[in-house]
Amino acid sequence: MIRILIGVLGAVTTLFPDKIVALFEKHAITNPSEGTLRKWVNPAIRSEGILIVVISLLGSRLYAWMMNLTGAFGAAVLMFPDLYRKFASTVLYERPDAIEWNEQFTTGVRVIGAVYVFLGAKTYRDRHKET
C-alpha cells in the first residue's frame, strides 16, 4: 500500500513540478517573490518523480534502498531542520541570502522528517517480516 502511495506521489511530482515548488514556497518561505530558483530545479524535480514512479513499480531491492535512503534523510531533517533550510536555500536558489524562511516551517520540516523515518522503518520492518 505504501509503495502505491509513494508511486502516486512520484507521478504527481512528475506531472506538476511547478505546483510542487509553489506549494513549498507558499508554506516555507516568507518572501517567495525574492527567490529565483536555479534553472535546473524543476527538471530535477520532474526527474526525481519519474525515478520514484519507476522504482515504486519495480519494487524489490531498489525500492528497499530508496526507502532506506528516505528514512535516513528523514532522520537528518528531523534532527537538523536549520541545516536542511540552509542546504535547501543554497542548492535551490540563485541568491540564498535573500531567502527568509517561515519559522513555522521548522515544525513542518520536522513532521516531514518524522513521516520519512516512519515510512523507512515500516518498509524495513515489513521487508524483514516476510523473510
PDB file of N, CA and C in Angstrom, residues 73-130:
ATOM      1  N   PHE A  73      17.347  10.246   5.312  1.00  0.00           N
ATOM      2  CA  PHE A  73      17.146  11.669   5.042  1.00  0.00           C
ATOM      3  C   PHE A  73      16.159  12.252   6.051  1.00  0.00           C
ATOM      4  N   GLY A  74      15.096  11.525   6.325  1.00  0.00           N
ATOM      5  CA  GLY A  74      14.107  11.982   7.295  1.00  0.00           C
ATOM      6  C   GLY A  74      14.700  12.174   8.678  1.00  0.00           C
ATOM      7  N   ALA A  75      15.579  11.264   9.089  1.00  0.00           N
ATOM      8  CA  ALA A  75      16.223  11.390  10.401  1.00  0.00           C
ATOM      9  C   ALA A  75      17.089  12.649  10.451  1.00  0.00           C
ATOM     10  N   ALA A  76      17.822  12.909   9.375  1.00  0.00           N
ATOM     11  CA  ALA A  76      18.669  14.108   9.331  1.00  0.00           C
ATOM     12  C   ALA A  76      17.824  15.375   9.390  1.00  0.00           C
ATOM     13  N   VAL A  77      16.737  15.402   8.640  1.00  0.00           N
ATOM     14  CA  VAL A  77      15.857  16.577   8.613  1.00  0.00           C
ATOM     15  C   VAL A  77      15.163  16.761   9.960  1.00  0.00           C
ATOM     16  N   LEU A  78      14.755  15.660  10.566  1.00  0.00           N
ATOM     17  CA  LEU A  78      14.099  15.710  11.871  1.00  0.00           C
ATOM     18  C   LEU A  78      15.024  16.293  12.937  1.00  0.00           C
ATOM     19  N   MET A  79      16.279  15.887  12.915  1.00  0.00           N
ATOM     20  CA  MET A  79      17.215  16.338  13.944  1.00  0.00           C
ATOM     21  C   MET A  79      17.850  17.694  13.650  1.00  0.00           C
ATOM     22  N   PHE A  80      17.993  18.019  12.372  1.00  0.00           N
ATOM     23  CA  PHE A  80      18.711  19.248  11.990  1.00  0.00           C
ATOM     24  C   PHE A  80      17.920  20.077  10.981  1.00  0.00           C
ATOM     25  N   PRO A  81      16.746  20.589  11.349  1.00  0.00           N
ATOM     26  CA  PRO A  81      15.930  21.337  10.386  1.00  0.00           C
ATOM     27  C   PRO A  81      16.601  22.624   9.902  1.00  0.00           C
ATOM     28  N   ASP A  82      17.369  23.274  10.752  1.00  0.00           N
ATOM     29  CA  ASP A  82      18.050  24.505  10.323  1.00  0.00           C
ATOM     30  C   ASP A  82      19.118  24.211   9.272  1.00  0.00           C
ATOM     31  N   LEU A  83      19.794  23.104   9.431  1.00  0.00           N
ATOM     32  CA  LEU A  83      20.790  22.702   8.443  1.00  0.00           C
ATOM     33  C   LEU A  83      20.116  22.405   7.107  1.00  0.00           C
ATOM     34  N   TYR A  84      18.939  21.760   7.163  1.00  0.00           N
ATOM     35  CA  TYR A  84      18.179  21.500   5.938  1.00  0.00           C
ATOM     36  C   TYR A  84      17.822  22.818   5.251  1.00  0.00           C
ATOM     37  N   ARG A  85      17.340  23.803   6.011  1.00  0.00           N
ATOM     38  CA  ARG A  85      16.958  25.084   5.417  1.00  0.00           C
ATOM     39  C   ARG A  85      18.155  25.760   4.763  1.00  0.00           C
ATOM     40  N   LYS A  86      19.290  25.721   5.420  1.00  0.00           N
ATOM     41  CA  LYS A  86      20.492  26.323   4.845  1.00  0.00           C
ATOM     42  C   LYS A  86      20.895  25.603   3.561  1.00  0.00           C
ATOM     43  N   PHE A  87      20.886  24.281   3.614  1.00  0.00           N
ATOM     44  CA  PHE A  87      21.225  23.483   2.436  1.00  0.00           C
ATOM     45  C   PHE A  87      20.245  23.750   1.296  1.00  0.00           C
ATOM     46  N   ALA A  88      18.947  23.745   1.602  1.00  0.00           N
ATOM     47  CA  ALA A  88      17.926  23.945   0.576  1.00  0.00           C
ATOM     48  C   ALA A  88      18.051  25.315  -0.075  1.00  0.00           C
ATOM     49  N   SER A  89      18.255  26.349   0.718  1.00  0.00           N
ATOM     50  CA  SER A  89      18.361  27.685   0.125  1.00  0.00           C
ATOM     51  C   SER A  89      19.606  27.800  -0.748  1.00  0.00           C
ATOM     52  N   THR A  90      20.701  27.181  -0.330  1.00  0.00           N
ATOM     53  CA  THR A  90      21.939  27.241  -1.111  1.00  0.00           C
ATOM     54  C   THR A  90      21.813  26.471  -2.422  1.00  0.00           C
ATOM     55  N   VAL A  91      21.181  25.322  -2.373  1.00  0.00           N
ATOM     56  CA  VAL A  91      21.081  24.477  -3.556  1.00  0.00           C
ATOM     57  C   VAL A  91      19.990  24.953  -4.516  1.00  0.00           C
ATOM     58  N   LEU A  92      18.873  25.412  -3.992  1.00  0.00           N
ATOM     59  CA  LEU A  92      17.711  25.697  -4.835  1.00  0.00           C
ATOM     60  C   LEU A  92      17.659  27.115  -5.410  1.00  0.00           C
ATOM     61  N   TYR A  93      18.263  28.086  -4.740  1.00  0.00           N
ATOM     62  CA  TYR A  93      18.054  29.476  -5.118  1.00  0.00           C
ATOM     63  C   TYR A  93      19.330  30.172  -5.573  1.00  0.00           C
ATOM     64  N   GLU A  94      19.146  31.090  -6.524  1.00  0.00           N
ATOM     65  CA  GLU A  94      20.262  31.874  -7.068  1.00  0.00           C
ATOM     66  C   GLU A  94      20.917  32.737  -5.987  1.00  0.00           C
ATOM     67  N   ARG A  95      20.088  33.381  -5.178  1.00  0.00           N
ATOM     68  CA  ARG A  95      20.603  34.238  -4.092  1.00  0.00           C
ATOM     69  C   ARG A  95      20.090  33.693  -2.760  1.00  0.00           C
ATOM     70  N   PRO A  96      20.782  32.718  -2.211  1.00  0.00           N
ATOM     71  CA  PRO A  96      20.289  32.072  -0.985  1.00  0.00           C
ATOM     72  C   PRO A  96      20.149  33.020   0.198  1.00  0.00           C
ATOM     73  N   ASP A  97      20.949  34.085   0.233  1.00  0.00           N
ATOM     74  CA  ASP A  97      20.861  35.033   1.351  1.00  0.00           C
ATOM     75  C   ASP A  97      19.562  35.834   1.343  1.00  0.00           C
ATOM     76  N   ALA A  98      18.897  35.901   0.200  1.00  0.00           N
ATOM     77  CA  ALA A  98      17.652  36.652   0.094  1.00  0.00           C
ATOM     78  C   ALA A  98      16.448  35.870   0.616  1.00  0.00           C
ATOM     79  N   ILE A  99      16.620  34.578   0.832  1.00  0.00           N
ATOM     80  CA  ILE A  99      15.508  33.722   1.253  1.00  0.00           C
ATOM     81  C   ILE A  99      15.275  33.883   2.755  1.00  0.00           C
ATOM     82  N   GLU A 100      14.031  34.181   3.104  1.00  0.00           N
ATOM     83  CA  GLU A 100      13.621  34.273   4.513  1.00  0.00           C
ATOM     84  C   GLU A 100      12.647  33.135   4.794  1.00  0.00           C
ATOM     85  N   TRP A 101      13.063  32.228   5.628  1.00  0.00           N
ATOM     86  CA  TRP A 101      12.254  31.060   5.939  1.00  0.00           C
ATOM     87  C   TRP A 101      11.174  31.398   6.952  1.00  0.00           C
ATOM     88  N   ASN A 102      10.020  30.830   6.760  1.00  0.00           N
ATOM     89  CA  ASN A 102       8.911  30.928   7.691  1.00  0.00           C
ATOM     90  C   ASN A 102       9.281  30.095   8.920  1.00  0.00           C
ATOM     91  N   GLU A 103       9.261  30.698  10.081  1.00  0.00           N
ATOM     92  CA  GLU A 103       9.661  29.989  11.301  1.00  0.00           C
ATOM     93  C   GLU A 103       8.775  28.774  11.579  1.00  0.00           C
ATOM     94  N   GLN A 104       7.518  28.828  11.199  1.00  0.00           N
ATOM     95  CA  GLN A 104       6.632  27.687  11.401  1.00  0.00           C
ATOM     96  C   GLN A 104       7.041  26.502  10.529  1.00  0.00           C
ATOM     97  N   PHE A 105       7.808  26.786   9.493  1.00  0.00           N
ATOM     98  CA  PHE A 105       8.247  25.720   8.604  1.00  0.00           C
ATOM     99  C   PHE A 105       9.165  24.731   9.327  1.00  0.00           C
ATOM    100  N   THR A 106       9.841  25.173  10.378  1.00  0.00           N
ATOM    101  CA  THR A 106      10.700  24.269  11.142  1.00  0.00           C
ATOM    102  C   THR A 106       9.880  23.098  11.677  1.00  0.00           C
ATOM    103  N   THR A 107       8.704  23.385  12.186  1.00  0.00           N
ATOM    104  CA  THR A 107       7.821  22.318  12.665  1.00  0.00           C
ATOM    105  C   THR A 107       7.402  21.426  11.504  1.00  0.00           C
ATOM    106  N   GLY A 108       7.073  22.033  10.378  1.00  0.00           N
ATOM    107  CA  GLY A 108       6.697  21.264   9.191  1.00  0.00           C
ATOM    108  C   GLY A 108       7.820  20.361   8.714  1.00  0.00           C
ATOM    109  N   VAL A 109       9.046  20.876   8.726  1.00  0.00           N
ATOM    110  CA  VAL A 109      10.204  20.077   8.314  1.00  0.00           C
ATOM    111  C   VAL A 109      10.366  18.881   9.245  1.00  0.00           C
ATOM    112  N   ARG A 110      10.204  19.125  10.526  1.00  0.00           N
ATOM    113  CA  ARG A 110      10.337  18.021  11.492  1.00  0.00           C
ATOM    114  C   ARG A 110       9.235  16.975  11.301  1.00  0.00           C
ATOM    115  N   VAL A 111       8.028  17.422  11.007  1.00  0.00           N
ATOM    116  CA  VAL A 111       6.924  16.483  10.753  1.00  0.00           C
ATOM    117  C   VAL A 111       7.232  15.654   9.506  1.00  0.00           C
ATOM    118  N   ILE A 112       7.687  16.310   8.451  1.00  0.00           N
ATOM    119  CA  ILE A 112       8.047  15.589   7.225  1.00  0.00           C
ATOM    120  C   ILE A 112       9.172  14.593   7.520  1.00  0.00           C
ATOM    121  N   GLY A 113      10.162  15.028   8.274  1.00  0.00           N
ATOM    122  CA  GLY A 113      11.254  14.128   8.651  1.00  0.00           C
ATOM    123  C   GLY A 113      10.753  12.917   9.416  1.00  0.00           C
ATOM    124  N   ALA A 114       9.841  13.143  10.356  1.00  0.00           N
ATOM    125  CA  ALA A 114       9.283  12.037  11.149  1.00  0.00           C
ATOM    126  C   ALA A 114       8.496  11.072  10.258  1.00  0.00           C
ATOM    127  N   VAL A 115       7.745  11.611   9.307  1.00  0.00           N
ATOM    128  CA  VAL A 115       6.989  10.756   8.374  1.00  0.00           C
ATOM    129  C   VAL A 115       7.961   9.922   7.537  1.00  0.00           C
ATOM    130  N   TYR A 116       9.032  10.531   7.056  1.00  0.00           N
ATOM    131  CA  TYR A 116      10.042   9.800   6.276  1.00  0.00           C
ATOM    132  C   TYR A 116      10.683   8.693   7.113  1.00  0.00           C
ATOM    133  N   VAL A 117      11.000   8.992   8.372  1.00  0.00           N
ATOM    134  CA  VAL A 117      11.580   7.970   9.254  1.00  0.00           C
ATOM    135  C   VAL A 117      10.575   6.837   9.442  1.00  0.00           C
ATOM    136  N   PHE A 118       9.319   7.179   9.678  1.00  0.00           N
ATOM    137  CA  PHE A 118       8.271   6.168   9.840  1.00  0.00           C
ATOM    138  C   PHE A 118       8.157   5.292   8.598  1.00  0.00           C
ATOM    139  N   LEU A 119       8.109   5.918   7.421  1.00  0.00           N
ATOM    140  CA  LEU A 119       7.979   5.152   6.178  1.00  0.00           C
ATOM    141  C   LEU A 119       9.181   4.232   5.963  1.00  0.00           C
ATOM    142  N   GLY A 120      10.376   4.766   6.200  1.00  0.00           N
ATOM    143  CA  GLY A 120      11.574   3.950   6.061  1.00  0.00           C
ATOM    144  C   GLY A 120      11.570   2.779   7.029  1.00  0.00           C
ATOM    145  N   ALA A 121      11.199   3.036   8.288  1.00  0.00           N
ATOM    146  CA  ALA A 121      11.172   1.980   9.306  1.00  0.00           C
ATOM    147  C   ALA A 121      10.085   0.948   9.009  1.00  0.00           C
ATOM    148  N   LYS A 122       8.932   1.425   8.565  1.00  0.00           N
ATOM    149  CA  LYS A 122       7.827   0.497   8.269  1.00  0.00           C
ATOM    150  C   LYS A 122       8.180  -0.417   7.113  1.00  0.00           C
ATOM    151  N   THR A 123       8.722   0.131   6.045  1.00  0.00           N
ATOM    152  CA  THR A 123       9.070  -0.723   4.909  1.00  0.00           C
ATOM    153  C   THR A 123      10.206  -1.681   5.287  1.00  0.00           C
ATOM    154  N   TYR A 124      11.126  -1.228   6.124  1.00  0.00           N
ATOM    155  CA  TYR A 124      12.193  -2.117   6.610  1.00  0.00           C
ATOM    156  C   TYR A 124      11.610  -3.258   7.419  1.00  0.00           C
ATOM    157  N   ARG A 125      10.726  -2.924   8.344  1.00  0.00           N
ATOM    158  CA  ARG A 125      10.092  -3.956   9.182  1.00  0.00           C
ATOM    159  C   ARG A 125       9.273  -4.920   8.348  1.00  0.00           C
ATOM    160  N   ASP A 126       8.485  -4.384   7.414  1.00  0.00           N
ATOM    161  CA  ASP A 126       7.655  -5.244   6.565  1.00  0.00           C
ATOM    162  C   ASP A 126       8.520  -6.188   5.719  1.00  0.00           C
ATOM    163  N   ARG A 127       9.636  -5.676   5.240  1.00  0.00           N
ATOM    164  CA  ARG A 127      10.538  -6.471   4.410  1.00  0.00           C
ATOM    165  C   ARG A 127      11.141  -7.608   5.233  1.00  0.00           C
ATOM    166  N   HIS A 128      11.489  -7.319   6.468  1.00  0.00           N
ATOM    167  CA  HIS A 128      12.128  -8.341   7.292  1.00  0.00           C
ATOM    168  C   HIS A 128      11.124  -9.286   7.939  1.00  0.00           C
ATOM    169  N   LYS A 129       9.867  -8.887   7.994  1.00  0.00           N
ATOM    170  CA  LYS A 129       8.826  -9.760   8.490  1.00  0.00           C
ATOM    171  C   LYS A 129       8.553 -10.870   7.485  1.00  0.00           C
ATOM    172  N   GLU A 130       8.709 -10.550   6.196  1.00  0.00           N
ATOM    173  CA  GLU A 130       8.430 -11.521   5.138  1.00  0.00           C
ATOM    174  C   GLU A 130       9.455 -12.636   5.089  1.00  0.00           C
TER     175      GLU A 130
END
